[in-house]
CSV table of C-alpha atoms in Angstrom, one decimal:
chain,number,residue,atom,x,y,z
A,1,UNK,CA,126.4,25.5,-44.4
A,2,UNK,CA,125.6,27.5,-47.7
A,3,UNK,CA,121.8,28.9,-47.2
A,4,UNK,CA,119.1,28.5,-49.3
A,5,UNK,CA,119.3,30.1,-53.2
A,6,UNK,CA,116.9,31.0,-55.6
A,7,UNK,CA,117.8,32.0,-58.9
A,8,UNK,CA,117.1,34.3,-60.6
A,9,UNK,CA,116.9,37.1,-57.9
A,10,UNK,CA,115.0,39.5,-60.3
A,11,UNK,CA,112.7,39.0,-63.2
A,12,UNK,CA,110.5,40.7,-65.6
A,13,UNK,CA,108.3,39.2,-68.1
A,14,UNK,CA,105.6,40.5,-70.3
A,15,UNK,CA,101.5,39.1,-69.6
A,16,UNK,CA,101.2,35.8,-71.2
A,17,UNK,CA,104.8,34.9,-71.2
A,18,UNK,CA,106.0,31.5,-68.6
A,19,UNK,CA,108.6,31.5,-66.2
A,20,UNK,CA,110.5,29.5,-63.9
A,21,UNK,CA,112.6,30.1,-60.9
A,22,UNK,CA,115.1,27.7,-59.1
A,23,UNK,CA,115.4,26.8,-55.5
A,24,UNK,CA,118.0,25.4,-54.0
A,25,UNK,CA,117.6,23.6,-50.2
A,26,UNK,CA,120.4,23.7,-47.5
A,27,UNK,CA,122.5,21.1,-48.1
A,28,UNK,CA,120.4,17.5,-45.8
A,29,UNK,CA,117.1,19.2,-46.3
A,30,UNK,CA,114.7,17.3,-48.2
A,31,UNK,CA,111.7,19.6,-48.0
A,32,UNK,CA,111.0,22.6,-50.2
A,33,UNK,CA,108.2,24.7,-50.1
A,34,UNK,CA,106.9,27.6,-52.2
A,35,UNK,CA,105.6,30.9,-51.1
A,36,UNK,CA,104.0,33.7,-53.1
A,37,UNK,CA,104.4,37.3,-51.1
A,38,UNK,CA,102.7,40.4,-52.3
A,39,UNK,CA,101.1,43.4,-50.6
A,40,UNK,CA,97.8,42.5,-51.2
A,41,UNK,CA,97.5,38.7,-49.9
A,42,UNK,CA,100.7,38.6,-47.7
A,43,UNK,CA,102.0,35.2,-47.7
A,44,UNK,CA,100.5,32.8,-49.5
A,45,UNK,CA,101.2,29.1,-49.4
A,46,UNK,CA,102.2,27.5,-53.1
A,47,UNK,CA,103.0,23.8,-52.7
A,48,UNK,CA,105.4,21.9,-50.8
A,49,UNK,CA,108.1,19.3,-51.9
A,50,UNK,CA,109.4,16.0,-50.3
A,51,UNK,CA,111.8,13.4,-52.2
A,52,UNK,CA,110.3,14.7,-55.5
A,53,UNK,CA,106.8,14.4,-54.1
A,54,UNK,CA,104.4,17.3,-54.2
A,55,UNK,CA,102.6,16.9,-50.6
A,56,UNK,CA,100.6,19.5,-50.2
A,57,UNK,CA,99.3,22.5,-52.7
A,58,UNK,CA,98.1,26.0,-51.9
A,59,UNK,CA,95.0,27.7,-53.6
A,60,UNK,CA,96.4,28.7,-57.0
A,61,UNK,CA,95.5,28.2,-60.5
A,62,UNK,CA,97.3,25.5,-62.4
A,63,UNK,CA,99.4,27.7,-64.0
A,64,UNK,CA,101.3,27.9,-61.5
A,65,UNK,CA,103.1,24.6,-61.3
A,66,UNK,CA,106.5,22.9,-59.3
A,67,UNK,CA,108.7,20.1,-59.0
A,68,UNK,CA,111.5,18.3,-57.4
A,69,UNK,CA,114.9,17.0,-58.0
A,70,UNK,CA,116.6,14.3,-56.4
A,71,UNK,CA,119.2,16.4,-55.0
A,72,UNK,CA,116.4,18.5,-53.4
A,73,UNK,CA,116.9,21.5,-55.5
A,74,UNK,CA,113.4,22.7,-56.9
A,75,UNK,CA,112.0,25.1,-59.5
A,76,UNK,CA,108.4,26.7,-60.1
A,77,UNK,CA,107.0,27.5,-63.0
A,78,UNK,CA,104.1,30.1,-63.8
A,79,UNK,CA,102.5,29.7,-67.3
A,80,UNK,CA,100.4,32.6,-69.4
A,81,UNK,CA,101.6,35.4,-67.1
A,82,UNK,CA,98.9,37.9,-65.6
A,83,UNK,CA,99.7,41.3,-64.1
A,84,UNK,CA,98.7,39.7,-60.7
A,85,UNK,CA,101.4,37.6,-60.5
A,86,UNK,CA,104.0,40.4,-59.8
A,87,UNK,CA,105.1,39.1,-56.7
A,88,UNK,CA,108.4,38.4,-54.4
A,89,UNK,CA,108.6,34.2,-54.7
A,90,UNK,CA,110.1,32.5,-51.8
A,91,UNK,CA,111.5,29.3,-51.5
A,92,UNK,CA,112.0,27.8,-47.9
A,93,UNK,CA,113.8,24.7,-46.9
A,94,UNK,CA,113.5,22.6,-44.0
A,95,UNK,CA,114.5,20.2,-41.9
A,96,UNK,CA,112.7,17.9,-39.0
A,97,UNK,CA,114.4,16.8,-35.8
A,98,UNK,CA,112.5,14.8,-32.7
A,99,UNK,CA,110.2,18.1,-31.9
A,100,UNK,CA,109.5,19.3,-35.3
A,101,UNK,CA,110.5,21.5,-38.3
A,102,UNK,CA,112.0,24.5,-38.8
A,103,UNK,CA,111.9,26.2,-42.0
A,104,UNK,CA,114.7,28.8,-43.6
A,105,UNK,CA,114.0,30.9,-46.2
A,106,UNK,CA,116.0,32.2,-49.1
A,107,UNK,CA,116.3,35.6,-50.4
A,108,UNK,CA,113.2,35.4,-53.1
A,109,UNK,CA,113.2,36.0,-56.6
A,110,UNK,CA,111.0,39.4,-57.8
A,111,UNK,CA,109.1,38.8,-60.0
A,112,UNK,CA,106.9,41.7,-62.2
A,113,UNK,CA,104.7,41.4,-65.0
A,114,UNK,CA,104.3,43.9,-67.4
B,1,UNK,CA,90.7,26.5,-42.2
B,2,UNK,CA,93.9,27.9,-40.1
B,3,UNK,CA,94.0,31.0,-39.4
B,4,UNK,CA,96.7,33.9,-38.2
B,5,UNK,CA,95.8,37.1,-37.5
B,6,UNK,CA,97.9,40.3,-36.4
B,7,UNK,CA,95.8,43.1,-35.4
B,8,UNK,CA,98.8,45.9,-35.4
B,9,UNK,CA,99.8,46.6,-38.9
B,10,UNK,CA,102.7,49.5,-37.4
B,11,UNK,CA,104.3,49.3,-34.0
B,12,UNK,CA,106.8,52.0,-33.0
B,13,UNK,CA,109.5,51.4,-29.9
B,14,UNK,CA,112.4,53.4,-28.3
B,15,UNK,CA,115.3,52.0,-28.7
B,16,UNK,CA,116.8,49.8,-25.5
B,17,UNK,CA,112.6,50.1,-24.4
B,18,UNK,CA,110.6,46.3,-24.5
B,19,UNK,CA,107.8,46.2,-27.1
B,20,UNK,CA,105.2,43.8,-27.5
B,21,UNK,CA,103.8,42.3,-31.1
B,22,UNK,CA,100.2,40.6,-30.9
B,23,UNK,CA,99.2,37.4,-32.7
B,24,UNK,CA,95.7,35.6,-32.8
B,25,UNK,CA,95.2,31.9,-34.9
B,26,UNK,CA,92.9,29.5,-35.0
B,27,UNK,CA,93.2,25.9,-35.5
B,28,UNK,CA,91.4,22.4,-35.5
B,29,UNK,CA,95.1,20.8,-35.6
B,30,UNK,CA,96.2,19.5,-31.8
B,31,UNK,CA,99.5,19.1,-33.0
B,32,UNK,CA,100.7,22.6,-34.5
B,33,UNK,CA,103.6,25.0,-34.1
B,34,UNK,CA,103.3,28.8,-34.1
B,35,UNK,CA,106.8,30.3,-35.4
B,36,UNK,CA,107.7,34.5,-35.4
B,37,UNK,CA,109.6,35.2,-38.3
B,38,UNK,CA,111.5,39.0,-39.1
B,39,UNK,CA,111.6,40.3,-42.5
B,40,UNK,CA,114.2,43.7,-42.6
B,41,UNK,CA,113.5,45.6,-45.8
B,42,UNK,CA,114.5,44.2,-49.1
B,43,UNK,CA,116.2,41.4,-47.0
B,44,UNK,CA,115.1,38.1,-46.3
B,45,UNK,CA,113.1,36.3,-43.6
B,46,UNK,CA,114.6,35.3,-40.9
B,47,UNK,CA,113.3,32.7,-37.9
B,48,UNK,CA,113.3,34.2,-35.0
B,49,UNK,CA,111.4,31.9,-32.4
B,50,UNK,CA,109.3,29.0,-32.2
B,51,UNK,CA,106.8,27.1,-30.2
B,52,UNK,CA,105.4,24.2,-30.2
B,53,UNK,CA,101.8,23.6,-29.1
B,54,UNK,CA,102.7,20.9,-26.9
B,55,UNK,CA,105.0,22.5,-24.5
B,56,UNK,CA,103.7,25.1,-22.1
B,57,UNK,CA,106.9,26.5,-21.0
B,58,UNK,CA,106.9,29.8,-23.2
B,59,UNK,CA,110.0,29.9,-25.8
B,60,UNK,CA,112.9,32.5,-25.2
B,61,UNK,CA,115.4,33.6,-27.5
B,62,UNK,CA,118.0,35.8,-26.3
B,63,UNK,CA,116.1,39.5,-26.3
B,64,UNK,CA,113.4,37.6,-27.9
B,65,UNK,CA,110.2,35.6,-25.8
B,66,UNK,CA,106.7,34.5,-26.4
B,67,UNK,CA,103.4,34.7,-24.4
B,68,UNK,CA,101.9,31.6,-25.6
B,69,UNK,CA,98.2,31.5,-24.4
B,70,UNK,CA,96.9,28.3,-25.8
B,71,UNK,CA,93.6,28.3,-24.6
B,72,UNK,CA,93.2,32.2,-26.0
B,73,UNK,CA,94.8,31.1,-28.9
B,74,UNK,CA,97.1,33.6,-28.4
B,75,UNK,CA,101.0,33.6,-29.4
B,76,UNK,CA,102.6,37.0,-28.6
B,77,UNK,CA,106.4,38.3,-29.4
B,78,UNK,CA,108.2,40.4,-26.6
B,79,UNK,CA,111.2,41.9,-27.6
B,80,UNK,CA,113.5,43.8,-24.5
B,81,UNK,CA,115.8,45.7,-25.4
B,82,UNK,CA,114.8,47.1,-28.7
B,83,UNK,CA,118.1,47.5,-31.0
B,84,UNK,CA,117.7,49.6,-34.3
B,85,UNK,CA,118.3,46.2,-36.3
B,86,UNK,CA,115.3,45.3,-34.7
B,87,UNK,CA,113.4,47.4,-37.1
B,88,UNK,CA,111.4,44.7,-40.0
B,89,UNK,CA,108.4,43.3,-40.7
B,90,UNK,CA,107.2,40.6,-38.1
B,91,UNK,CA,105.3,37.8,-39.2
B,92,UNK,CA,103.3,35.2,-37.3
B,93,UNK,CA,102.7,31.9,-38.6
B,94,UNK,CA,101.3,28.7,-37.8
B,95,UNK,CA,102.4,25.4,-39.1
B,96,UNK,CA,100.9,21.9,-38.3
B,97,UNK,CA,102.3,18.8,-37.0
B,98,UNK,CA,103.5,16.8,-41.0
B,99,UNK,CA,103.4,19.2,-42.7
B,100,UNK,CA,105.7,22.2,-43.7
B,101,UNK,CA,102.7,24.6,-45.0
B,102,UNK,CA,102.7,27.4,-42.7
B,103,UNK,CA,99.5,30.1,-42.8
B,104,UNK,CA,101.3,33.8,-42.0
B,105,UNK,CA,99.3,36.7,-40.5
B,106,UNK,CA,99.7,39.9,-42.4
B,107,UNK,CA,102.5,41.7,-40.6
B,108,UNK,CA,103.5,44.2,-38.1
B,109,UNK,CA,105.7,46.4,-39.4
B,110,UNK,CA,108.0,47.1,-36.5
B,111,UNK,CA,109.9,50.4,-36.2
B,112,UNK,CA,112.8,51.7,-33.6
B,113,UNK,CA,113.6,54.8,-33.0
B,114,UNK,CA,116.8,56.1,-31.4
């Protein structure tokens, strides 16, 4: 099985601009979620996708916004860039079996604001 | 709130020598999962074990074992054998039962020498 993609892989915008990056699942997983990585926070938790539903949401402004598709590919979209959202965005699909979930992430897309 | 903390920010480890990687959470949840992930440089992250709450046998993986300590709230990564691919950023991170949000600890920035 292909593993999960995000396009674009790199990125850079100017403060005030929007943006929006693609995710796309393994193939049979219905559950995308959204991660924000820089060296200051770490990992942060954006929001999470299930069969076009938003479940859950992170602490973030609402500029930062997602959806879902009905083939389970997703895309995020920042609005009015700020400096501070120069970060690596990753995308993680996964799946649940009898004992739980696993998640597998994809490669990220770089983001920088300038 | 949930919680993961990783006290060592660097590890160092001779290669074929076992090294140890600490991990601290906190959780309300009873049903949770504690996962280790690996993130090499400018490559992306990569599962290496999990555990769920429930079970007290202690996951193994290959080279790769945990020390889970639930009542310490303690989830530690052994890895034997140290290999020079080894060398990443290790991540702890906690997920709970229904949903796929998972809280990651800061990182331990795990280097082999030969």
């Amino acid at each position: 099985k292909a593993g999960v993609t995000q396009t674009p892989r790199y990125l850079i915008k100017t403060r005030g601009q929007q943006v929006t990056l693609s995710c796309s699942p393994i193939s049979g997983h219905r559950s995308v979620s959204w991660y924000q990585q820089t060296p200051g926070q770490g990992l942060q938790f954006l929001f999470e996708y299930f069969s076009e539903t938003q479940r859950n949401k992170g602490n973030f402004p609402g500029r930062f916004s997602g959806r879902q598709f009905s083939n389970s590919r997703s895309e995020m979209n920042v609005s009015t860039l700020e400096l501070g959202d120069s970060a690596l965005y990753l995308c993680a699909s996964s799946f649940r079996d009898t004992i739980g979930s696993e998640q597998y992430f994809g490669p990220g897309t770089r983001l920088t604001v300038t | 709130a949930q919680t993961v903390t990783q006290s060592q920010p660097e590890m160092s480890v001779q290669e074929a020598e076992t090294v140890t990687l600490s991990c601290t959470y906190d959780t309300s949840e009873s049903d949770y999962y504690l996962f280790w992930y690996k993130q090499p440089p400018s490559r992306q992250m990569i599962l290496v074990i999990r555990q769920e709450a429930y079970k007290q046998q202690n996951a193994t993986e290959n080279r790769f074992s945990v020390n889970f300590q639930k009542a310490a709230k303690s989830f530690s990564l052994k890895i034997s054998d140290s290999q020079l691919g080894d060398a990443a950023m290790y991540f702890c991170a906690l997920g709970q039962g229904g949903s796929e949000k998972l809280v990651f600890g800061k990182g331990t920035k795990l280097t082999v020498n030969p």
